JSON list of C-alpha atoms in Angstrom, two decimals:
[
{"chain": "A", "resi": 1, "resn": "MET", "atom": "CA", "xyz": [-73.82, -52.14, -79.93]},
{"chain": "A", "resi": 2, "resn": "ILE", "atom": "CA", "xyz": [-73.48, -55.52, -77.54]},
{"chain": "A", "resi": 3, "resn": "THR", "atom": "CA", "xyz": [-73.03, -58.42, -80.87]},
{"chain": "A", "resi": 4, "resn": "ASP", "atom": "CA", "xyz": [-73.29, -61.84, -80.38]},
{"chain": "A", "resi": 5, "resn": "ALA", "atom": "CA", "xyz": [-69.72, -62.05, -80.94]},
{"chain": "A", "resi": 6, "resn": "VAL", "atom": "CA", "xyz": [-69.36, -59.94, -77.86]},
{"chain": "A", "resi": 7, "resn": "ILE", "atom": "CA", "xyz": [-71.89, -62.23, -75.85]},
{"chain": "A", "resi": 8, "resn": "GLN", "atom": "CA", "xyz": [-69.76, -65.68, -76.56]},
{"chain": "A", "resi": 9, "resn": "GLU", "atom": "CA", "xyz": [-67.23, -63.88, -75.16]},
{"chain": "A", "resi": 10, "resn": "ILE", "atom": "CA", "xyz": [-68.75, -63.23, -71.68]},
{"chain": "A", "resi": 11, "resn": "TYR", "atom": "CA", "xyz": [-70.18, -65.97, -71.69]},
{"chain": "A", "resi": 12, "resn": "LYS", "atom": "CA", "xyz": [-66.38, -67.60, -72.10]},
{"chain": "A", "resi": 13, "resn": "LYS", "atom": "CA", "xyz": [-64.55, -65.20, -69.47]},
{"chain": "A", "resi": 14, "resn": "HIS", "atom": "CA", "xyz": [-67.59, -65.64, -67.38]},
{"chain": "A", "resi": 15, "resn": "LYS", "atom": "CA", "xyz": [-67.84, -69.48, -66.95]},
{"chain": "A", "resi": 16, "resn": "ARG", "atom": "CA", "xyz": [-67.80, -69.26, -62.32]},
{"chain": "A", "resi": 17, "resn": "PRO", "atom": "CA", "xyz": [-69.40, -66.75, -59.95]},
{"chain": "A", "resi": 18, "resn": "PRO", "atom": "CA", "xyz": [-66.38, -64.52, -58.69]},
{"chain": "A", "resi": 19, "resn": "LYS", "atom": "CA", "xyz": [-64.39, -65.56, -55.28]},
{"chain": "A", "resi": 20, "resn": "ASP", "atom": "CA", "xyz": [-65.26, -62.59, -53.74]},
{"chain": "A", "resi": 21, "resn": "LEU", "atom": "CA", "xyz": [-68.70, -61.25, -54.36]},
{"chain": "A", "resi": 22, "resn": "ASN", "atom": "CA", "xyz": [-67.37, -57.94, -53.90]},
{"chain": "A", "resi": 23, "resn": "ASP", "atom": "CA", "xyz": [-65.22, -58.13, -56.79]},
{"chain": "A", "resi": 24, "resn": "LEU", "atom": "CA", "xyz": [-69.12, -57.61, -58.83]},
{"chain": "A", "resi": 25, "resn": "ASN", "atom": "CA", "xyz": [-69.36, -53.86, -57.63]},
{"chain": "A", "resi": 26, "resn": "LEU", "atom": "CA", "xyz": [-72.83, -54.30, -57.38]},
{"chain": "A", "resi": 27, "resn": "PRO", "atom": "CA", "xyz": [-73.60, -51.93, -55.24]},
{"chain": "A", "resi": 28, "resn": "GLU", "atom": "CA", "xyz": [-72.43, -48.90, -58.01]},
{"chain": "A", "resi": 29, "resn": "ALA", "atom": "CA", "xyz": [-74.52, -51.16, -60.88]},
{"chain": "A", "resi": 30, "resn": "LEU", "atom": "CA", "xyz": [-77.30, -50.59, -58.55]},
{"chain": "A", "resi": 31, "resn": "TYR", "atom": "CA", "xyz": [-76.57, -46.75, -57.88]},
{"chain": "A", "resi": 32, "resn": "ILE", "atom": "CA", "xyz": [-76.49, -47.04, -62.43]},
{"chain": "A", "resi": 33, "resn": "LEU", "atom": "CA", "xyz": [-79.56, -48.56, -62.56]},
{"chain": "A", "resi": 34, "resn": "ARG", "atom": "CA", "xyz": [-81.65, -45.90, -60.31]},
{"chain": "A", "resi": 35, "resn": "PRO", "atom": "CA", "xyz": [-83.07, -43.86, -62.22]},
{"chain": "A", "resi": 36, "resn": "TYR", "atom": "CA", "xyz": [-85.09, -46.05, -64.47]},
{"chain": "A", "resi": 37, "resn": "HIS", "atom": "CA", "xyz": [-84.96, -49.50, -62.43]},
{"chain": "A", "resi": 38, "resn": "ASN", "atom": "CA", "xyz": [-85.81, -49.73, -58.78]},
{"chain": "A", "resi": 39, "resn": "MET", "atom": "CA", "xyz": [-83.86, -52.59, -57.42]},
{"chain": "A", "resi": 40, "resn": "THR", "atom": "CA", "xyz": [-83.65, -54.04, -54.06]},
{"chain": "A", "resi": 41, "resn": "ILE", "atom": "CA", "xyz": [-80.79, -56.21, -52.02]},
{"chain": "A", "resi": 42, "resn": "ASP", "atom": "CA", "xyz": [-82.13, -57.60, -49.21]},
{"chain": "A", "resi": 43, "resn": "SER", "atom": "CA", "xyz": [-78.92, -57.98, -47.03]},
{"chain": "A", "resi": 44, "resn": "GLU", "atom": "CA", "xyz": [-75.12, -57.29, -46.16]},
{"chain": "A", "resi": 45, "resn": "ASP", "atom": "CA", "xyz": [-73.84, -60.58, -46.67]},
{"chain": "A", "resi": 46, "resn": "LEU", "atom": "CA", "xyz": [-73.52, -61.00, -50.39]},
{"chain": "A", "resi": 47, "resn": "SER", "atom": "CA", "xyz": [-73.33, -65.03, -49.77]},
{"chain": "A", "resi": 48, "resn": "LYS", "atom": "CA", "xyz": [-76.99, -64.90, -48.75]},
{"chain": "A", "resi": 49, "resn": "ALA", "atom": "CA", "xyz": [-78.44, -62.08, -50.43]},
{"chain": "A", "resi": 50, "resn": "GLU", "atom": "CA", "xyz": [-80.89, -61.06, -53.09]},
{"chain": "A", "resi": 51, "resn": "VAL", "atom": "CA", "xyz": [-81.63, -58.89, -55.75]},
{"chain": "A", "resi": 52, "resn": "THR", "atom": "CA", "xyz": [-85.39, -58.02, -56.36]},
{"chain": "A", "resi": 53, "resn": "LEU", "atom": "CA", "xyz": [-86.43, -56.14, -59.15]},
{"chain": "A", "resi": 54, "resn": "GLN", "atom": "CA", "xyz": [-89.57, -53.99, -57.44]},
{"chain": "A", "resi": 55, "resn": "ASP", "atom": "CA", "xyz": [-91.46, -53.17, -60.23]},
{"chain": "A", "resi": 56, "resn": "MET", "atom": "CA", "xyz": [-91.29, -56.54, -62.47]},
{"chain": "A", "resi": 57, "resn": "GLU", "atom": "CA", "xyz": [-93.98, -58.68, -62.33]},
{"chain": "A", "resi": 58, "resn": "GLU", "atom": "CA", "xyz": [-94.03, -60.50, -59.49]},
{"chain": "A", "resi": 59, "resn": "TYR", "atom": "CA", "xyz": [-94.17, -63.75, -61.85]},
{"chain": "A", "resi": 60, "resn": "SER", "atom": "CA", "xyz": [-91.07, -62.69, -63.49]},
{"chain": "A", "resi": 61, "resn": "PRO", "atom": "CA", "xyz": [-88.79, -65.57, -63.55]},
{"chain": "A", "resi": 62, "resn": "PHE", "atom": "CA", "xyz": [-86.29, -62.13, -63.47]},
{"chain": "A", "resi": 63, "resn": "ARG", "atom": "CA", "xyz": [-87.63, -60.68, -60.92]},
{"chain": "A", "resi": 64, "resn": "ARG", "atom": "CA", "xyz": [-85.40, -62.15, -58.28]},
{"chain": "A", "resi": 65, "resn": "PHE", "atom": "CA", "xyz": [-82.14, -63.82, -58.24]},
{"chain": "A", "resi": 66, "resn": "LEU", "atom": "CA", "xyz": [-79.36, -64.16, -56.14]},
{"chain": "A", "resi": 67, "resn": "VAL", "atom": "CA", "xyz": [-75.67, -62.35, -55.75]},
{"chain": "A", "resi": 68, "resn": "ARG", "atom": "CA", "xyz": [-73.64, -65.55, -55.28]},
{"chain": "A", "resi": 69, "resn": "SER", "atom": "CA", "xyz": [-75.22, -66.59, -58.79]},
{"chain": "A", "resi": 70, "resn": "LEU", "atom": "CA", "xyz": [-74.37, -64.18, -60.60]},
{"chain": "A", "resi": 71, "resn": "HIS", "atom": "CA", "xyz": [-70.56, -65.07, -62.78]},
{"chain": "A", "resi": 72, "resn": "ALA", "atom": "CA", "xyz": [-70.56, -60.91, -63.61]},
{"chain": "A", "resi": 73, "resn": "ILE", "atom": "CA", "xyz": [-71.62, -57.26, -63.69]},
{"chain": "A", "resi": 74, "resn": "LEU", "atom": "CA", "xyz": [-70.61, -55.25, -66.04]},
{"chain": "A", "resi": 75, "resn": "HIS", "atom": "CA", "xyz": [-70.88, -52.35, -68.19]},
{"chain": "A", "resi": 76, "resn": "PHE", "atom": "CA", "xyz": [-71.12, -50.87, -71.61]},
{"chain": "A", "resi": 77, "resn": "ASP", "atom": "CA", "xyz": [-72.32, -47.79, -72.74]},
{"chain": "A", "resi": 78, "resn": "ARG", "atom": "CA", "xyz": [-75.93, -48.11, -73.06]},
{"chain": "A", "resi": 79, "resn": "TYR", "atom": "CA", "xyz": [-77.14, -51.49, -70.00]},
{"chain": "A", "resi": 80, "resn": "VAL", "atom": "CA", "xyz": [-75.18, -53.05, -67.44]},
{"chain": "A", "resi": 81, "resn": "ALA", "atom": "CA", "xyz": [-74.92, -56.25, -67.85]},
{"chain": "A", "resi": 82, "resn": "PHE", "atom": "CA", "xyz": [-75.90, -59.30, -64.83]},
{"chain": "A", "resi": 83, "resn": "VAL", "atom": "CA", "xyz": [-73.92, -62.54, -66.04]},
{"chain": "A", "resi": 84, "resn": "PHE", "atom": "CA", "xyz": [-75.57, -65.58, -65.17]},
{"chain": "A", "resi": 85, "resn": "ARG", "atom": "CA", "xyz": [-74.14, -69.53, -66.55]},
{"chain": "A", "resi": 86, "resn": "SER", "atom": "CA", "xyz": [-77.67, -70.15, -68.56]},
{"chain": "A", "resi": 87, "resn": "HIS", "atom": "CA", "xyz": [-78.51, -66.54, -68.97]},
{"chain": "A", "resi": 88, "resn": "ILE", "atom": "CA", "xyz": [-77.35, -63.01, -68.83]},
{"chain": "A", "resi": 89, "resn": "LEU", "atom": "CA", "xyz": [-80.12, -60.50, -68.05]},
{"chain": "A", "resi": 90, "resn": "PHE", "atom": "CA", "xyz": [-79.13, -55.88, -69.34]},
{"chain": "A", "resi": 91, "resn": "LEU", "atom": "CA", "xyz": [-80.34, -53.59, -67.76]},
{"chain": "A", "resi": 92, "resn": "SER", "atom": "CA", "xyz": [-81.00, -50.23, -69.96]},
{"chain": "A", "resi": 93, "resn": "LYS", "atom": "CA", "xyz": [-78.84, -47.04, -67.77]},
{"chain": "A", "resi": 94, "resn": "ASN", "atom": "CA", "xyz": [-81.04, -44.78, -70.15]},
{"chain": "A", "resi": 95, "resn": "ASN", "atom": "CA", "xyz": [-85.29, -46.33, -69.26]},
{"chain": "A", "resi": 96, "resn": "ASN", "atom": "CA", "xyz": [-86.75, -49.50, -67.75]},
{"chain": "A", "resi": 97, "resn": "ASP", "atom": "CA", "xyz": [-85.40, -52.16, -70.52]},
{"chain": "A", "resi": 98, "resn": "LEU", "atom": "CA", "xyz": [-84.67, -55.93, -69.79]},
{"chain": "A", "resi": 99, "resn": "GLN", "atom": "CA", "xyz": [-83.65, -57.57, -71.81]},
{"chain": "A", "resi": 100, "resn": "VAL", "atom": "CA", "xyz": [-82.67, -61.43, -71.83]},
{"chain": "A", "resi": 101, "resn": "HIS", "atom": "CA", "xyz": [-80.02, -63.88, -73.40]},
{"chain": "A", "resi": 102, "resn": "PHE", "atom": "CA", "xyz": [-80.19, -67.24, -73.03]},
{"chain": "A", "resi": 103, "resn": "HIS", "atom": "CA", "xyz": [-76.87, -69.36, -73.59]},
{"chain": "A", "resi": 104, "resn": "PRO", "atom": "CA", "xyz": [-77.20, -71.81, -75.82]},
{"chain": "A", "resi": 105, "resn": "GLU", "atom": "CA", "xyz": [-76.44, -75.48, -74.89]},
{"chain": "A", "resi": 106, "resn": "VAL", "atom": "CA", "xyz": [-73.74, -76.44, -76.34]},
{"chain": "A", "resi": 107, "resn": "ASP", "atom": "CA", "xyz": [-72.28, -79.81, -76.67]},
{"chain": "A", "resi": 108, "resn": "ASP", "atom": "CA", "xyz": [-68.49, -80.73, -74.71]},
{"chain": "A", "resi": 109, "resn": "ASP", "atom": "CA", "xyz": [-68.14, -83.92, -76.49]},
{"chain": "A", "resi": 110, "resn": "ASP", "atom": "CA", "xyz": [-68.89, -83.03, -79.86]},
{"chain": "A", "resi": 111, "resn": "ASP", "atom": "CA", "xyz": [-65.49, -84.17, -81.59]},
{"chain": "A", "resi": 112, "resn": "ASP", "atom": "CA", "xyz": [-64.57, -84.79, -84.93]},
{"chain": "A", "resi": 113, "resn": "ASP", "atom": "CA", "xyz": [-64.09, -88.28, -84.98]},
{"chain": "A", "resi": 114, "resn": "GLY", "atom": "CA", "xyz": [-66.83, -89.23, -83.45]},
{"chain": "A", "resi": 115, "resn": "ASP", "atom": "CA", "xyz": [-66.71, -90.94, -80.10]},
{"chain": "A", "resi": 116, "resn": "ASP", "atom": "CA", "xyz": [-69.83, -89.72, -77.28]},
{"chain": "A", "resi": 117, "resn": "ARG", "atom": "CA", "xyz": [-68.22, -90.84, -74.66]},
{"chain": "A", "resi": 118, "resn": "SER", "atom": "CA", "xyz": [-67.10, -87.64, -72.30]},
{"chain": "A", "resi": 119, "resn": "TRP", "atom": "CA", "xyz": [-63.42, -87.38, -72.06]},
{"chain": "A", "resi": 120, "resn": "LEU", "atom": "CA", "xyz": [-62.71, -88.84, -68.43]},
{"chain": "A", "resi": 121, "resn": "ARG", "atom": "CA", "xyz": [-64.68, -92.20, -69.76]},
{"chain": "A", "resi": 122, "resn": "ARG", "atom": "CA", "xyz": [-62.24, -91.32, -73.79]},
{"chain": "A", "resi": 123, "resn": "LEU", "atom": "CA", "xyz": [-59.07, -91.61, -71.74]},
{"chain": "A", "resi": 124, "resn": "LEU", "atom": "CA", "xyz": [-59.21, -94.11, -69.28]},
{"chain": "A", "resi": 125, "resn": "GLY", "atom": "CA", "xyz": [-60.41, -95.94, -71.87]},
{"chain": "A", "resi": 126, "resn": "PHE", "atom": "CA", "xyz": [-63.67, -96.97, -70.93]}
]
């Protein structure tokens, strides 16, 4: 079971895309999801490649995504998670379900001293 604590840890651990997109191991994820999700990749060059979920509605915002925007691909018992900066797509390994988790907006300037300035402005005294 993927809990809120696990999701928060995913966002914390995968804040940035990998330096090498081959580290994502996208072909393995596509192979695992093939029985229930019709996914295609349009280029061999991962820095320009786009993944399309062919069985989704044409107007869905989750139908296509750029590989370079992926931060991680994680495998769980029942899901493969495609981690992005602002959301995670959970694709089921057992059926054609797709779940989306949106990263809540976090206020980085939320300090106990009530100072609304950025950390850099506070450091420089602006």
